[in-house]
Amino acid sequence: MATIKEVAEACKVSIATVSNILNGKPGASEATRKLVLKTAEKMEYTPNYVAKHLKMRNTRSIGVIVEDMTIFSIPDIVDGITDYCQKVDYQILLTNLRLFKKFNDQYYNKEDYYGIVKQEIRKLMAKQVEGIIYVTAHERIMHCIPDDLPLPAVMAYGYTQSGKVPSVVVDDEHGAYEAVRYLIEQGHSRIGVITGKIDSLHMQARLLGYQKALRDNGILYDPEIICNGDWTRESGYRYTDELLDKKVTAIFCMNDLMAGGVYDRAEEREIKIPDGISVSGYDNRELSSYYKPPLTTITLPLHDIGYRAAEVMIDMLDKKIMPQEEELVYQIPCSKLIRKSVRALKMTEK
């Protein structure tokens, strides 16, 4: 690929003339303009946008650090970031830490990987990015982004507890509320739950949504029909018998994998879904549409989280969002996806 100097030499004109023509500025004759454009195309000239933006002290680039691209939630979040950045003519520089591949979920409750994060932030700063978006694999409270970072930063799918680094998260309480309200609307009042891990912010918010939906519909909360799962299909399978023995008419699983475990055990016991037991999930994982029958679930707004995180970042760069004294959190609502796994009960069955 040719440089602007080589194009100028080939056309026997000045570098300034070539630059003006390539940038659409007037001043050159029509013959010179055509010659320069034709020569630049023939020589495969590509503008050095990095050098141009560095000269202007504006690279129009955002650094995006993700914990692990193999986690199901992250690609859609990154797609949302990319979607908005393309609309405002920003590029992203993506760094994949591969933390889940290296440490499984053991790193969720540790801080010893913070040094890795800070090292990658420094590398991105050396590339003159204007801001940093950090994308987590699992919502939790994190302090891996320094408050004294000399450029704006946003946390996507996690909490920073910082007024200087906004957090963009899913409204899990609302999602669970909508899931349980739908079950209640279908006539269910004895609704069992298989939760995720008890230390998970997702689990805690979803349980609160479940409790509020019961309260708002005059149904007493019964802790005896709450089973503490661990997000795995096996835990869904393991607690199905216990809930069926307690005469629940519906099971709300806090993710689609555990709902799959309920399907497995129901099939072994020759209990049809939804005729024998109604099941609702959460996350709208791709596999949930292939369950038989397809699973009623809650769709996570992953793309919207990424899109909003990028939007917040640009607003920070434009000084539309300024540092706050208290934590700045943007919650993105979920949406209900009704399929075939929930049955409407008759009055005599309630």
Tab-separated table of C-alpha atoms in Angstrom:
chain	number	residue	atom	x	y	z
A	1	MET	CA	0.000	0.000	0.000
A	2	ALA	CA	1.275	3.424	-0.938
A	3	THR	CA	1.821	6.425	1.322
A	4	ILE	CA	0.482	9.899	0.624
A	5	LYS	CA	4.049	10.966	-0.215
A	6	GLU	CA	4.347	8.253	-2.878
A	7	VAL	CA	1.018	9.272	-4.418
A	8	ALA	CA	2.192	12.879	-4.551
A	9	GLU	CA	5.470	11.873	-6.237
A	10	ALA	CA	3.642	9.740	-8.812
A	11	CYS	CA	1.340	12.659	-9.677
A	12	LYS	CA	4.160	15.232	-9.515
A	13	VAL	CA	2.200	17.431	-7.106
A	14	SER	CA	2.706	18.417	-3.486
A	15	ILE	CA	1.687	16.303	-0.494
A	16	ALA	CA	-0.633	19.142	0.566
A	17	THR	CA	-2.434	19.004	-2.780
A	18	VAL	CA	-2.983	15.238	-2.465
A	19	SER	CA	-4.165	15.655	1.105
A	20	ASN	CA	-6.653	18.368	0.181
A	21	ILE	CA	-8.060	16.337	-2.693
A	22	LEU	CA	-8.404	13.136	-0.659
A	23	ASN	CA	-10.180	15.092	2.068
A	24	GLY	CA	-12.580	16.714	-0.404
A	25	LYS	CA	-11.202	20.222	-0.074
A	26	PRO	CA	-11.385	22.675	-3.024
A	27	GLY	CA	-8.460	24.403	-4.742
A	28	ALA	CA	-7.147	21.883	-7.278
A	29	SER	CA	-8.132	21.735	-10.926
A	30	GLU	CA	-10.533	19.041	-12.087
A	31	ALA	CA	-7.764	17.354	-14.077
A	32	THR	CA	-5.453	17.229	-11.038
A	33	ARG	CA	-8.263	15.962	-8.817
A	34	LYS	CA	-9.064	13.093	-11.205
A	35	LEU	CA	-5.365	12.224	-11.567
A	36	VAL	CA	-4.802	12.080	-7.811
A	37	LEU	CA	-7.930	10.003	-7.116
A	38	LYS	CA	-7.142	7.565	-9.919
A	39	THR	CA	-3.517	7.231	-8.829
A	40	ALA	CA	-4.437	6.744	-5.178
A	41	GLU	CA	-6.858	3.966	-6.127
A	42	LYS	CA	-4.347	2.308	-8.464
A	43	MET	CA	-1.604	2.421	-5.822
A	44	GLU	CA	-4.041	1.147	-3.132
A	45	TYR	CA	-3.466	4.161	-0.925
A	46	THR	CA	-5.043	3.748	2.535
A	47	PRO	CA	-5.286	6.763	4.853
A	48	ASN	CA	-3.453	6.423	8.158
A	49	TYR	CA	-6.430	7.216	10.362
A	50	VAL	CA	-4.487	6.494	13.537
A	51	ALA	CA	-1.861	9.110	12.726
A	52	LYS	CA	-4.551	11.536	11.612
A	53	HIS	CA	-6.556	11.177	14.805
A	54	LEU	CA	-3.462	11.282	17.008
A	55	LYS	CA	-2.573	14.587	15.398
A	56	MET	CA	-6.072	15.776	16.252
A	57	ARG	CA	-5.764	14.158	19.742
A	58	ASN	CA	-8.918	12.202	18.968
A	59	THR	CA	-8.554	8.540	17.958
A	60	ARG	CA	-12.314	7.811	17.959
A	61	SER	CA	-11.561	4.434	19.497
A	62	ILE	CA	-12.897	2.692	22.610
A	63	GLY	CA	-11.089	-0.100	24.417
A	64	VAL	CA	-13.360	-3.043	25.261
A	65	ILE	CA	-12.077	-5.585	27.791
A	66	VAL	CA	-14.117	-8.796	28.105
A	67	GLU	CA	-13.613	-11.472	30.730
A	68	ASP	CA	-14.155	-14.404	28.371
A	69	MET	CA	-15.668	-14.530	24.882
A	70	THR	CA	-16.813	-18.136	25.438
A	71	ILE	CA	-19.401	-17.068	28.070
A	72	PHE	CA	-22.838	-17.032	26.436
A	73	SER	CA	-23.722	-13.477	27.517
A	74	ILE	CA	-20.616	-11.678	26.282
A	75	PRO	CA	-20.851	-11.872	22.452
A	76	ASP	CA	-24.283	-10.189	22.434
A	77	ILE	CA	-23.062	-7.454	24.783
A	78	VAL	CA	-20.056	-6.809	22.539
A	79	ASP	CA	-22.379	-6.753	19.525
A	80	GLY	CA	-24.433	-4.033	21.243
A	81	ILE	CA	-21.299	-1.996	21.925
A	82	THR	CA	-20.197	-2.384	18.309
A	83	ASP	CA	-23.664	-1.484	17.034
A	84	TYR	CA	-23.698	1.885	18.781
A	85	CYS	CA	-20.033	2.658	18.111
A	86	GLN	CA	-20.532	2.122	14.386
A	87	LYS	CA	-23.432	4.571	14.422
A	88	VAL	CA	-21.247	7.291	15.920
A	89	ASP	CA	-18.162	6.384	13.858
A	90	TYR	CA	-16.080	4.943	16.700
A	91	GLN	CA	-14.005	1.786	16.458
A	92	ILE	CA	-13.449	-0.698	19.268
A	93	LEU	CA	-10.205	-2.362	20.293
A	94	LEU	CA	-11.179	-5.699	21.842
A	95	THR	CA	-9.206	-7.541	24.532
A	96	ASN	CA	-10.288	-11.044	25.624
A	97	LEU	CA	-8.902	-11.936	29.083
A	98	ARG	CA	-10.040	-15.604	28.830
A	99	LEU	CA	-10.571	-15.706	32.606
A	100	PHE	CA	-13.238	-18.417	32.583
A	101	LYS	CA	-11.056	-20.631	30.394
A	102	LYS	CA	-8.153	-20.174	32.797
A	103	PHE	CA	-9.907	-20.257	36.186
A	104	ASN	CA	-13.500	-21.450	35.608
A	105	ASP	CA	-15.925	-19.505	37.816
A	106	GLN	CA	-13.504	-19.568	40.758
A	107	TYR	CA	-12.291	-16.074	39.893
A	108	TYR	CA	-15.752	-14.528	40.438
A	109	ASN	CA	-15.162	-14.012	44.152
A	110	LYS	CA	-11.462	-13.170	44.012
A	111	GLU	CA	-9.455	-10.068	43.255
A	112	ASP	CA	-6.079	-11.515	42.285
A	113	TYR	CA	-6.858	-11.066	38.565
A	114	TYR	CA	-7.285	-7.291	38.985
A	115	GLY	CA	-3.618	-6.864	38.111
A	116	ILE	CA	-4.274	-8.503	34.734
A	117	VAL	CA	-7.113	-6.048	34.103
A	118	LYS	CA	-4.990	-3.024	34.996
A	119	GLN	CA	-2.203	-4.267	32.726
A	120	GLU	CA	-4.612	-4.520	29.784
A	121	ILE	CA	-5.978	-1.056	30.565
A	122	ARG	CA	-2.438	0.320	30.331
A	123	LYS	CA	-1.932	-1.397	26.972
A	124	LEU	CA	-5.129	0.129	25.623
A	125	MET	CA	-4.179	3.550	26.939
A	126	ALA	CA	-0.869	3.217	25.075
A	127	LYS	CA	-2.959	2.805	21.918
A	128	GLN	CA	-4.625	6.130	22.694
A	129	VAL	CA	-8.177	4.836	23.258
A	130	GLU	CA	-10.541	7.516	24.517
A	131	GLY	CA	-12.350	5.289	27.020
A	132	ILE	CA	-12.654	1.774	28.444
A	133	ILE	CA	-15.697	-0.508	28.611
A	134	TYR	CA	-15.263	-3.574	30.822
A	135	VAL	CA	-17.633	-6.495	30.118
A	136	THR	CA	-18.110	-9.070	32.862
A	137	ALA	CA	-19.213	-12.680	32.486
A	138	HIS	CA	-21.464	-12.608	35.537
A	139	GLU	CA	-22.955	-9.702	37.449
A	140	ARG	CA	-21.149	-8.987	40.705
A	141	ILE	CA	-19.565	-6.092	42.563
A	142	MET	CA	-16.086	-5.340	41.217
A	143	HIS	CA	-13.369	-2.763	41.841
A	144	CYS	CA	-10.973	-3.669	39.029
A	145	ILE	CA	-11.241	-0.256	37.325
A	146	PRO	CA	-9.294	2.406	39.268
A	147	ASP	CA	-11.302	5.489	40.266
A	148	ASP	CA	-8.327	7.649	39.304
A	149	LEU	CA	-8.217	6.346	35.724
A	150	PRO	CA	-7.415	9.385	33.532
A	151	LEU	CA	-10.074	8.504	30.937
A	152	PRO	CA	-13.766	7.549	31.147
A	153	ALA	CA	-14.728	3.948	31.923
A	154	VAL	CA	-18.013	2.008	32.012
A	155	MET	CA	-18.827	-1.403	33.502
A	156	ALA	CA	-21.208	-3.554	31.430
A	157	TYR	CA	-23.026	-6.361	33.284
A	158	GLY	CA	-21.472	-5.612	36.658
A	159	TYR	CA	-21.461	-3.133	39.559
A	160	THR	CA	-18.560	-0.815	40.394
A	161	GLN	CA	-20.018	0.962	43.468
A	162	SER	CA	-18.440	4.079	41.992
A	163	GLY	CA	-19.906	7.378	40.876
A	164	LYS	CA	-16.994	7.789	38.477
A	165	VAL	CA	-17.438	4.466	36.660
A	166	PRO	CA	-21.109	3.913	35.694
A	167	SER	CA	-22.591	0.411	35.742
A	168	VAL	CA	-25.005	-0.913	33.114
A	169	VAL	CA	-26.843	-3.994	34.357
A	170	VAL	CA	-29.893	-6.177	33.762
A	171	ASP	CA	-33.046	-5.514	35.791
A	172	ASP	CA	-33.303	-9.077	37.118
A	173	GLU	CA	-35.905	-8.213	39.721
A	174	HIS	CA	-38.278	-6.979	37.025
A	175	GLY	CA	-37.587	-10.016	34.841
A	176	ALA	CA	-38.410	-12.490	37.602
A	177	TYR	CA	-41.471	-10.473	38.575
A	178	GLU	CA	-42.797	-10.716	35.014
A	179	ALA	CA	-42.085	-14.460	34.827
A	180	VAL	CA	-43.924	-15.213	38.066
A	181	ARG	CA	-46.770	-12.821	37.337
A	182	TYR	CA	-47.388	-14.690	34.104
A	183	LEU	CA	-47.571	-17.994	36.008
A	184	ILE	CA	-50.044	-16.428	38.440
A	185	GLU	CA	-52.138	-15.102	35.544
A	186	GLN	CA	-52.354	-18.668	34.268
A	187	GLY	CA	-53.877	-19.734	37.576
A	188	HIS	CA	-50.792	-20.976	39.438
A	189	SER	CA	-50.432	-20.056	43.106
A	190	ARG	CA	-48.144	-22.827	44.339
A	191	ILE	CA	-45.023	-21.984	42.383
A	192	GLY	CA	-41.799	-23.768	43.286
A	193	VAL	CA	-38.407	-22.202	42.614
A	194	ILE	CA	-34.985	-23.594	41.742
A	195	THR	CA	-32.543	-20.773	42.403
A	196	GLY	CA	-28.979	-20.167	41.267
A	197	LYS	CA	-26.059	-19.973	43.671
A	198	ILE	CA	-27.053	-18.100	46.812
A	199	ASP	CA	-24.140	-15.623	46.610
A	200	SER	CA	-25.141	-14.523	43.100
A	201	LEU	CA	-26.565	-11.028	42.588
A	202	HIS	CA	-28.674	-12.476	39.768
A	203	MET	CA	-30.186	-15.030	42.138
A	204	GLN	CA	-30.873	-12.491	44.878
A	205	ALA	CA	-32.620	-10.044	42.540
A	206	ARG	CA	-34.661	-12.802	40.879
A	207	LEU	CA	-35.789	-14.171	44.241
A	208	LEU	CA	-36.886	-10.682	45.259
A	209	GLY	CA	-38.865	-10.366	42.030
A	210	TYR	CA	-40.527	-13.705	42.744
A	211	GLN	CA	-41.453	-12.608	46.276
A	212	LYS	CA	-42.862	-9.271	45.106
A	213	ALA	CA	-44.990	-10.934	42.442
A	214	LEU	CA	-46.502	-13.220	45.100
A	215	ARG	CA	-47.081	-10.310	47.468
A	216	ASP	CA	-48.749	-8.132	44.841
A	217	ASN	CA	-51.142	-10.967	44.035
A	218	GLY	CA	-52.019	-11.876	47.605
A	219	ILE	CA	-50.097	-15.186	47.684
A	220	LEU	CA	-48.171	-16.158	50.797
A	221	TYR	CA	-44.437	-16.811	50.378
A	222	ASP	CA	-43.524	-20.395	51.306
A	223	PRO	CA	-39.772	-20.945	51.839
A	224	GLU	CA	-40.377	-24.720	51.802
A	225	ILE	CA	-40.775	-24.666	48.013
A	226	ILE	CA	-37.541	-22.730	47.372
A	227	CYS	CA	-34.655	-25.039	46.375
A	228	ASN	CA	-31.098	-23.701	46.143
A	229	GLY	CA	-29.646	-24.825	42.837
A	230	ASP	CA	-26.291	-23.917	41.318
A	231	TRP	CA	-27.182	-22.913	37.728
A	232	THR	CA	-26.420	-26.424	36.373
A	233	ARG	CA	-28.795	-28.791	34.597
A	234	GLU	CA	-28.005	-31.374	37.264
A	235	SER	CA	-29.377	-29.175	40.047
A	236	GLY	CA	-32.617	-28.712	38.128
A	237	TYR	CA	-32.896	-32.468	37.805
A	238	ARG	CA	-32.028	-33.009	41.468
A	239	TYR	CA	-34.759	-30.776	42.929
A	240	THR	CA	-37.625	-31.735	40.628
A	241	ASP	CA	-38.790	-34.645	42.784
A	242	GLU	CA	-38.741	-32.542	45.940
A	243	LEU	CA	-40.921	-29.847	44.409
A	244	LEU	CA	-43.327	-32.314	42.823
A	245	ASP	CA	-43.714	-34.055	46.179
A	246	LYS	CA	-44.699	-30.687	47.669
A	247	LYS	CA	-47.534	-30.410	45.161
A	248	VAL	CA	-46.369	-27.368	43.215
A	249	THR	CA	-48.194	-26.799	39.929
A	250	ALA	CA	-45.390	-24.771	38.359
A	251	ILE	CA	-41.610	-24.520	38.722
A	252	PHE	CA	-39.787	-21.253	38.120
A	253	CYS	CA	-36.147	-22.025	37.268
A	254	MET	CA	-33.711	-19.139	37.504
A	255	ASN	CA	-31.997	-20.195	34.306
A	256	ASP	CA	-32.812	-22.311	31.262
A	257	LEU	CA	-30.170	-24.944	32.019
A	258	MET	CA	-31.827	-25.890	35.296
A	259	ALA	CA	-35.181	-25.939	33.505
A	260	GLY	CA	-33.644	-28.540	31.201
A	261	GLY	CA	-32.932	-30.664	34.271
A	262	VAL	CA	-36.611	-30.447	35.235
A	263	TYR	CA	-37.533	-31.619	31.735
A	264	ASP	CA	-35.134	-34.565	32.085
A	265	ARG	CA	-36.601	-35.751	35.374
A	266	ALA	CA	-40.194	-35.156	34.286
A	267	GLU	CA	-39.583	-37.331	31.222
A	268	GLU	CA	-38.168	-40.122	33.405
A	269	ARG	CA	-41.265	-39.979	35.597
A	270	GLU	CA	-43.512	-39.858	32.509
A	271	ILE	CA	-44.890	-36.489	33.575
A	272	LYS	CA	-45.754	-34.349	30.584
A	273	ILE	CA	-44.930	-30.659	30.423
A	274	PRO	CA	-47.091	-28.613	30.764
A	275	ASP	CA	-49.975	-31.033	31.439
A	276	GLY	CA	-48.410	-32.510	34.589
A	277	ILE	CA	-46.197	-29.593	35.603
A	278	SER	CA	-45.652	-26.107	34.166
A	279	VAL	CA	-42.069	-24.871	33.831
A	280	SER	CA	-40.644	-21.387	33.304
A	281	GLY	CA	-36.998	-20.510	32.766
A	282	TYR	CA	-34.755	-17.439	32.543
A	283	ASP	CA	-32.062	-16.186	30.111
A	284	ASN	CA	-33.534	-17.380	26.775
A	285	ARG	CA	-30.514	-19.505	25.963
A	286	GLU	CA	-30.671	-20.861	22.415
A	287	LEU	CA	-31.235	-24.401	23.685
A	288	SER	CA	-34.501	-23.373	25.388
A	289	SER	CA	-36.299	-23.141	22.050
A	290	TYR	CA	-35.404	-26.796	21.326
A	291	TYR	CA	-36.873	-28.214	24.519
A	292	LYS	CA	-40.043	-30.237	23.968
A	293	PRO	CA	-42.233	-28.310	24.455
A	294	PRO	CA	-40.298	-25.041	23.902
A	295	LEU	CA	-39.616	-23.266	27.191
A	296	THR	CA	-41.387	-20.116	28.353
A	297	THR	CA	-38.565	-17.897	29.584
A	298	ILE	CA	-37.207	-14.397	30.134
A	299	THR	CA	-34.948	-12.814	27.525
A	300	LEU	CA	-31.865	-11.059	28.865
A	301	PRO	CA	-31.313	-7.646	27.210
A	302	LEU	CA	-27.675	-8.422	26.449
A	303	HIS	CA	-27.436	-6.457	23.202
A	304	ASP	CA	-29.172	-3.510	24.884
A	305	ILE	CA	-26.732	-3.617	27.809
A	306	GLY	CA	-23.811	-3.305	25.387
A	307	TYR	CA	-25.574	-0.626	23.350
A	308	ARG	CA	-26.387	1.420	26.459
A	309	ALA	CA	-22.847	1.006	27.836
A	310	ALA	CA	-21.440	2.452	24.608
A	311	GLU	CA	-24.029	5.224	24.684
A	312	VAL	CA	-23.052	6.116	28.248
A	313	MET	CA	-19.388	6.094	27.226
A	314	ILE	CA	-19.939	8.572	24.384
A	315	ASP	CA	-22.073	10.751	26.663
A	316	MET	CA	-19.192	10.799	29.145
A	317	LEU	CA	-16.778	11.810	26.396
A	318	ASP	CA	-19.202	14.578	25.379
A	319	LYS	CA	-19.493	15.694	29.037
A	320	LYS	CA	-23.228	14.914	29.070
A	321	ILE	CA	-22.630	12.537	31.980
A	322	MET	CA	-20.324	13.740	34.713
A	323	PRO	CA	-18.803	11.899	37.704
A	324	GLN	CA	-21.204	11.513	40.631
A	325	GLU	CA	-20.760	11.214	44.385
A	326	GLU	CA	-22.785	7.992	44.520
A	327	GLU	CA	-22.885	4.859	42.369
A	328	LEU	CA	-24.350	5.496	38.917
A	329	VAL	CA	-26.371	2.474	37.736
A	330	TYR	CA	-28.406	2.029	34.560
A	331	GLN	CA	-30.829	-0.918	34.683
A	332	ILE	CA	-32.015	-2.470	31.419
A	333	PRO	CA	-35.401	-4.284	31.502
A	334	CYS	CA	-35.924	-7.883	30.415
A	335	SER	CA	-38.741	-9.179	28.200
A	336	LYS	CA	-41.042	-12.174	28.608
A	337	LEU	CA	-41.043	-14.908	25.949
A	338	ILE	CA	-44.151	-17.075	26.073
A	339	ARG	CA	-43.878	-20.529	24.541
A	340	LYS	CA	-45.569	-23.850	25.323
A	341	SER	CA	-44.298	-24.949	28.750
A	342	VAL	CA	-46.944	-23.288	30.922
A	343	ARG	CA	-50.535	-24.499	31.200
A	344	ALA	CA	-53.510	-22.387	32.210
A	345	LEU	CA	-55.185	-24.030	35.196
A	346	LYS	CA	-58.931	-24.436	35.554
A	347	MET	CA	-60.541	-23.186	38.751
A	348	THR	CA	-60.861	-26.750	40.071
A	349	GLU	CA	-57.099	-27.356	39.662
A	350	LYS	CA	-55.892	-24.320	41.618
